[in-house]
Coordinates of C-alpha atoms in Angstrom, one line a residue:
M270 CA -8.4 -6.8 -3.9
N271 CA -6.1 -3.9 -3.0
R272 CA -4.7 -1.2 -5.3
H273 CA -1.3 0.0 -4.1
L274 CA 0.1 3.5 -4.9
T275 CA 3.5 4.9 -4.2
A276 CA 4.1 8.1 -2.3
A277 CA 7.0 9.1 -4.7
S278 CA 5.4 12.3 -5.8
L279 CA 3.2 13.3 -2.9
L280 CA 4.5 16.8 -2.9
A281 CA 3.9 17.4 -6.6
G282 CA 0.8 17.7 -8.8
A283 CA -1.5 20.3 -7.0
A284 CA 0.0 23.4 -8.7
L285 CA -0.1 21.7 -12.1
L286 CA -3.8 21.2 -11.7
A287 CA -4.6 24.6 -10.5
S288 CA -6.3 25.6 -13.7
M289 CA -8.7 22.6 -13.4
A290 CA -9.5 23.8 -9.9
A291 CA -10.3 27.3 -11.1
S292 CA -12.8 26.2 -13.8
V293 CA -15.4 24.7 -11.6
A294 CA -19.1 24.1 -12.3
A295 CA -22.0 24.5 -9.9
G296 CA -21.9 21.8 -7.3
K297 CA -24.7 19.2 -7.1
Y298 CA -23.8 16.9 -4.2
T299 CA -23.9 17.2 -0.4
I300 CA -21.0 15.3 1.2
G301 CA -21.1 14.4 4.9
I302 CA -17.8 14.2 6.8
S303 CA -17.3 12.4 10.2
N304 CA -14.1 12.8 12.2
T305 CA -13.6 12.1 15.9
V306 CA -10.3 13.9 16.7
Q307 CA -9.8 17.6 17.1
G308 CA -6.7 19.5 18.1
N309 CA -4.4 17.2 16.0
G310 CA -2.5 18.6 13.1
W311 CA -2.8 15.5 11.0
R312 CA -6.6 15.5 11.3
E313 CA -6.8 19.2 10.7
E314 CA -4.9 18.8 7.4
M315 CA -7.2 15.9 6.5
I316 CA -10.3 18.1 7.1
C317 CA -8.8 21.0 5.1
A318 CA -7.9 18.6 2.3
M319 CA -11.5 17.5 2.2
K320 CA -12.8 21.0 2.1
A321 CA -10.2 22.0 -0.6
Q322 CA -11.0 19.0 -2.8
A323 CA -14.7 19.5 -2.5
L324 CA -14.3 23.1 -3.6
A325 CA -11.8 22.3 -6.4
S326 CA -14.0 19.6 -7.8
G327 CA -16.9 21.9 -8.6
E328 CA -19.3 19.0 -7.9
V329 CA -20.0 19.7 -4.3
A330 CA -22.7 22.2 -3.3
K331 CA -22.3 21.7 0.5
L332 CA -20.3 19.9 3.1
N333 CA -22.0 18.7 6.3
I334 CA -19.1 18.3 8.8
A335 CA -19.2 16.4 12.1
H336 CA -15.7 17.3 13.5
R337 CA -15.4 16.8 17.2
N338 CA -13.6 14.8 19.9
T339 CA -15.7 11.8 20.6
D340 CA -15.7 8.0 20.7
A341 CA -17.3 5.3 18.5
A342 CA -20.7 5.8 20.1
G343 CA -20.5 9.5 19.4
Q344 CA -19.4 8.9 15.8
L345 CA -22.3 6.4 15.3
E346 CA -24.7 9.2 16.4
D347 CA -23.0 11.6 14.0
I348 CA -23.3 9.1 11.1
R349 CA -27.0 8.6 11.8
N350 CA -27.5 12.4 11.8
L351 CA -25.8 12.6 8.4
I352 CA -28.1 9.9 7.2
S353 CA -31.1 11.8 8.4
A354 CA -29.7 14.9 6.6
K355 CA -29.9 12.9 3.4
V356 CA -26.3 13.5 2.3
D357 CA -25.2 11.9 -0.9
A358 CA -22.0 10.5 0.5
I359 CA -20.2 10.1 3.8
V360 CA -16.5 10.3 4.1
V361 CA -15.4 8.9 7.5
N362 CA -12.3 8.5 9.5
P363 CA -13.4 5.7 11.8
A364 CA -12.9 5.8 15.5
D365 CA -13.5 2.0 15.8
P366 CA -14.6 -0.3 12.9
A367 CA -16.9 -2.5 15.0
G368 CA -18.4 0.4 16.8
I369 CA -19.7 2.2 13.7
K370 CA -20.4 -0.8 11.5
A371 CA -24.2 -0.6 12.0
G372 CA -24.2 3.1 11.0
L373 CA -22.2 2.5 7.8
E374 CA -24.6 -0.3 6.8
E375 CA -27.6 1.9 7.4
A376 CA -26.0 4.6 5.2
T377 CA -25.5 2.2 2.4
K378 CA -29.0 0.9 2.6
A379 CA -30.2 4.5 2.4
G380 CA -28.4 4.9 -0.9
I381 CA -25.5 6.9 0.5
V382 CA -22.0 6.2 -0.7
V383 CA -19.6 5.5 2.2
V384 CA -15.8 6.0 2.0
A385 CA -13.5 5.4 4.9
V386 CA -10.2 7.3 4.9
D387 CA -6.9 6.8 6.8
Q388 CA -8.0 3.4 8.3
A389 CA -10.0 0.4 7.4
V390 CA -13.6 -0.5 8.4
T391 CA -15.3 -3.9 8.6
E392 CA -18.5 -2.9 6.8
P393 CA -18.2 -4.7 3.4
S394 CA -20.3 -2.1 1.5
A395 CA -17.9 0.7 2.4
Y396 CA -15.0 1.8 0.1
I397 CA -11.6 2.4 1.7
I398 CA -8.8 4.7 0.7
S399 CA -6.0 4.7 3.2
N400 CA -2.3 5.1 3.9
N401 CA -0.8 1.7 4.3
Q402 CA -0.6 1.8 8.1
E403 CA 1.0 -1.6 8.7
Q404 CA 3.8 -0.8 6.2
Y405 CA 4.2 2.7 7.8
A406 CA 5.1 1.1 11.1
Y407 CA 7.2 -1.7 9.7
L408 CA 9.4 0.6 7.6
G409 CA 10.1 3.0 10.5
A410 CA 10.6 0.3 13.1
K411 CA 13.0 -1.8 10.9
W412 CA 15.1 1.3 10.2
L413 CA 15.1 2.2 13.9
F414 CA 16.2 -1.2 15.0
Q415 CA 19.0 -1.2 12.5
Q416 CA 20.2 2.2 13.8
M417 CA 20.1 0.6 17.3
G418 CA 22.5 -2.0 16.1
G419 CA 19.9 -4.7 16.4
K420 CA 19.7 -4.6 20.2
G421 CA 18.7 -2.5 23.1
E422 CA 15.5 -0.9 24.5
V423 CA 12.9 1.0 22.5
F424 CA 10.3 3.4 23.9
Y425 CA 7.1 2.5 21.9
M426 CA 4.7 5.4 21.5
R427 CA 1.5 4.3 19.9
G428 CA -1.6 6.2 18.7
A429 CA -5.1 5.9 20.0
A430 CA -6.3 2.6 21.6
G431 CA -9.0 0.9 19.5
A432 CA -8.3 2.8 16.3
S433 CA -7.8 0.4 13.4
A434 CA -4.8 2.5 12.2
D435 CA -3.2 1.9 15.5
S436 CA -3.9 -1.8 15.4
D437 CA -2.4 -2.0 11.9
R438 CA 0.6 -0.1 13.0
D439 CA 1.1 -2.4 15.9
K440 CA 1.1 -5.3 13.6
G441 CA 3.8 -3.6 11.5
F442 CA 5.9 -2.7 14.5
K443 CA 5.7 -6.2 15.9
K444 CA 6.6 -7.7 12.5
A445 CA 9.8 -5.7 12.6
L446 CA 10.4 -6.5 16.2
A447 CA 10.2 -10.2 15.4
E448 CA 13.2 -9.7 13.1
F449 CA 15.3 -8.3 15.9
P450 CA 15.0 -10.6 18.9
D451 CA 17.6 -8.6 20.9
V452 CA 15.4 -5.4 20.7
K453 CA 13.1 -5.1 23.7
V454 CA 10.2 -2.7 24.4
A455 CA 11.2 -0.6 27.5
Q456 CA 7.7 0.8 27.8
E457 CA 4.6 1.0 25.6
V458 CA 2.2 4.0 25.8
F459 CA -0.8 5.3 23.9
T460 CA -0.4 9.0 23.0
G461 CA -4.0 9.4 21.7
W462 CA -2.2 11.3 18.9
Q463 CA -2.2 14.3 21.1
Q464 CA 0.9 16.5 21.4
D465 CA 0.6 17.5 25.1
Q466 CA -0.1 14.0 26.2
A467 CA 2.8 12.5 24.3
K468 CA 5.3 15.1 25.6
Q469 CA 4.2 14.5 29.2
Q470 CA 4.6 10.7 28.6
I471 CA 8.2 11.1 27.4
L472 CA 9.1 13.6 30.2
S473 CA 7.7 11.2 32.8
F474 CA 9.7 8.3 31.3
L475 CA 12.9 10.3 31.1
A476 CA 12.4 11.2 34.8
T477 CA 12.7 7.6 35.7
G478 CA 16.3 7.4 34.4
T479 CA 15.6 4.2 32.5
P480 CA 18.0 4.0 29.6
I481 CA 16.7 3.6 26.1
N482 CA 18.3 3.2 22.7
G483 CA 15.5 4.4 20.4
I484 CA 12.1 6.0 20.2
W485 CA 9.3 4.9 17.8
T486 CA 6.4 7.4 17.6
S487 CA 3.1 7.0 15.8
G488 CA 3.4 10.5 14.3
I489 CA 3.6 12.6 17.5
D490 CA 7.2 13.4 16.9
N491 CA 8.5 17.0 17.1
V492 CA 7.5 17.4 20.8
I493 CA 9.5 14.2 21.6
V494 CA 12.6 15.8 20.1
D495 CA 11.8 19.0 22.0
A496 CA 11.7 17.0 25.2
L497 CA 15.0 15.4 24.6
V498 CA 16.6 18.8 23.9
E499 CA 15.0 20.5 26.9
Q500 CA 16.0 17.7 29.3
Q501 CA 19.5 17.4 27.7
A502 CA 18.7 13.7 27.4
P503 CA 20.8 11.4 25.2
M504 CA 19.8 12.0 21.6
V505 CA 18.7 8.5 20.7
P506 CA 17.4 7.7 17.2
V507 CA 13.7 8.8 16.7
V508 CA 11.2 7.7 14.1
G509 CA 8.2 9.8 13.3
A510 CA 6.0 10.9 10.4
D511 CA 6.4 13.5 7.7
N512 CA 5.1 16.3 9.8
A513 CA 6.6 19.7 8.9
G514 CA 8.1 20.3 12.4
F515 CA 9.8 16.9 12.6
V516 CA 11.0 17.1 9.0
G517 CA 12.6 20.4 9.9
Q518 CA 14.2 19.0 13.1
L519 CA 15.8 16.2 11.1
S520 CA 17.8 18.8 9.2
S521 CA 18.5 21.2 12.1
V522 CA 18.7 19.6 15.5
K523 CA 22.3 18.8 16.4
G524 CA 23.0 15.1 17.0
L525 CA 19.5 13.9 16.0
V526 CA 19.4 10.8 13.9
G527 CA 16.0 10.0 12.7
A528 CA 13.5 9.1 10.0
A529 CA 10.2 10.4 8.8
V530 CA 7.7 8.0 7.3
T531 CA 5.2 9.5 4.9
N532 CA 1.5 9.5 6.1
P533 CA -0.3 12.3 4.2
G534 CA -3.3 13.9 5.8
S535 CA -4.3 14.8 2.2
I536 CA -5.8 11.3 2.1
G537 CA -8.9 13.2 3.2
G538 CA -9.1 15.0 -0.1
A539 CA -8.5 11.6 -1.9
G540 CA -11.5 10.3 0.0
V541 CA -13.7 13.1 -1.4
T542 CA -12.5 12.4 -4.9
L543 CA -13.3 8.7 -4.6
A544 CA -16.8 9.4 -3.2
L545 CA -17.4 11.8 -6.2
Q546 CA -16.2 9.2 -8.7
I547 CA -18.6 6.6 -7.3
L548 CA -21.5 9.1 -7.3
D549 CA -20.7 9.9 -10.9
G550 CA -21.0 6.2 -11.7
K551 CA -17.3 5.4 -11.9
K552 CA -17.0 2.7 -9.2
P553 CA -13.5 1.4 -8.8
A554 CA -12.8 -2.3 -9.6
Q555 CA -11.4 -2.7 -6.1
Q556 CA -12.9 -1.9 -2.7
T557 CA -9.7 -0.8 -1.1
V558 CA -7.0 1.6 -2.3
L559 CA -3.7 1.8 -0.3
V560 CA -1.1 4.6 -0.5
N561 CA 2.3 3.1 0.3
P562 CA 4.7 5.1 2.5
E563 CA 8.3 6.2 1.9
L564 CA 11.0 6.6 4.6
W565 CA 13.1 9.8 4.6
E566 CA 16.1 9.5 6.9
N567 CA 19.0 11.8 7.8
A568 CA 21.7 9.1 8.3
T569 CA 22.9 9.2 4.7
D570 CA 23.8 11.9 2.2
A571 CA 20.9 10.8 -0.1
G572 CA 18.5 10.9 2.8
K573 CA 19.6 14.4 3.9
A574 CA 19.1 15.6 0.3
K575 CA 15.6 14.2 0.2
L576 CA 14.7 15.9 3.5
K577 CA 16.1 19.2 2.3
S578 CA 13.9 19.0 -0.8
V579 CA 10.7 18.5 1.2
V580 CA 11.1 20.7 4.2
D581 CA 8.4 23.4 4.3
P582 CA 8.6 25.9 7.2
S583 CA 5.5 27.7 5.9
L584 CA 3.3 24.8 7.1
S585 CA 2.1 24.2 10.7
P586 CA 4.6 22.0 12.5
E587 CA 1.9 19.4 13.0
W588 CA 0.9 19.2 9.3
P589 CA 2.4 16.6 7.1
V590 CA 4.5 18.2 4.3
S591 CA 2.8 15.8 1.8
I592 CA -0.2 18.1 1.2
S593 CA -1.3 16.5 -2.1
I594 CA -1.6 13.0 -3.7
P595 CA -1.1 12.7 -7.4
D596 CA -4.2 11.6 -9.3
W597 CA -6.4 12.0 -6.3
T598 CA -6.2 15.7 -5.3
T599 CA -6.5 18.7 -7.6
Y600 CA -6.5 21.7 -5.2
T601 CA -3.7 24.2 -4.8
K602 CA -1.5 24.7 -1.8
D603 CA -3.3 28.0 -1.1
Q604 CA -6.6 26.2 -1.2
I605 CA -5.7 23.6 1.4
I606 CA -4.0 26.2 3.7
S607 CA -7.1 28.5 3.5
C608 CA -9.2 25.5 4.6
K609 CA -12.4 26.6 3.0
G610 CA -15.0 24.4 1.4
P611 CA -18.0 25.2 -1.0
G612 CA -19.9 28.3 0.2
E613 CA -17.4 29.4 2.8

């Protein structure tokens, strides 16, 4: 059974709960964290949200963080190291569900609570709290194809091959594509969710002179707009995520028509909260919690007003502006930006 949340107030709540964050008790739990992508703003916000929520909760004595660029085999090794360290819970952003399933099962058998964030896993004992990745892609792709007039060529810029979030987004993208039979994919690439790689891919494509009518990105967005501007290429509609840089571009770049689909990195903090609830004996009735996305576009007056209300130039351009999730995170903006956990 899935519990669905709206993203309507993703930017609110943290400040109102600052007093709760200040009055913390001595922590008693050790939480393990496993992440396999560094150098990505979304993942960095996720890690900072985990640290901030662990600190704000007052229940965490220590974080044991495995945060590096690796594959499923490397993550499996990291998970087994966390099991050996006898952590109380593991919060994991999975590189590949099948590749780490054995490790998650071993953790559960060792009495460790397992929570997957951002994307699903196949291990049935694990809990999942994730942004709704299929709906993320569907919303953005449908809007893009409508802006293209229901026809033409789209440059399809995916995430990381093998990641379940990418697979779910591909389902959503193709669901929308099926509704617009006159829209064709000009080229499909995997960005690895890396800024430099994605920018080089769009530059290489533009150099071919192949005409396109729209660009769908899996959240590596502001560098794509930068490339269009630098190359003086046609400013076709672009879909990205709610990253601070792209949200700002939607209000400032002349001729840009685009939409940001919410995908908060603060889901990492929500994962810590869920793990603590389970450790405290408050197991949720459902195994999976999904946060549903919103689409913020600049093609209408209402959309422009929404974008104006959420733009935040104080954040890193690669960080989502949705830095908190109501009912799931209690840290302040200062705490997530400082990126310090218990004992730091």
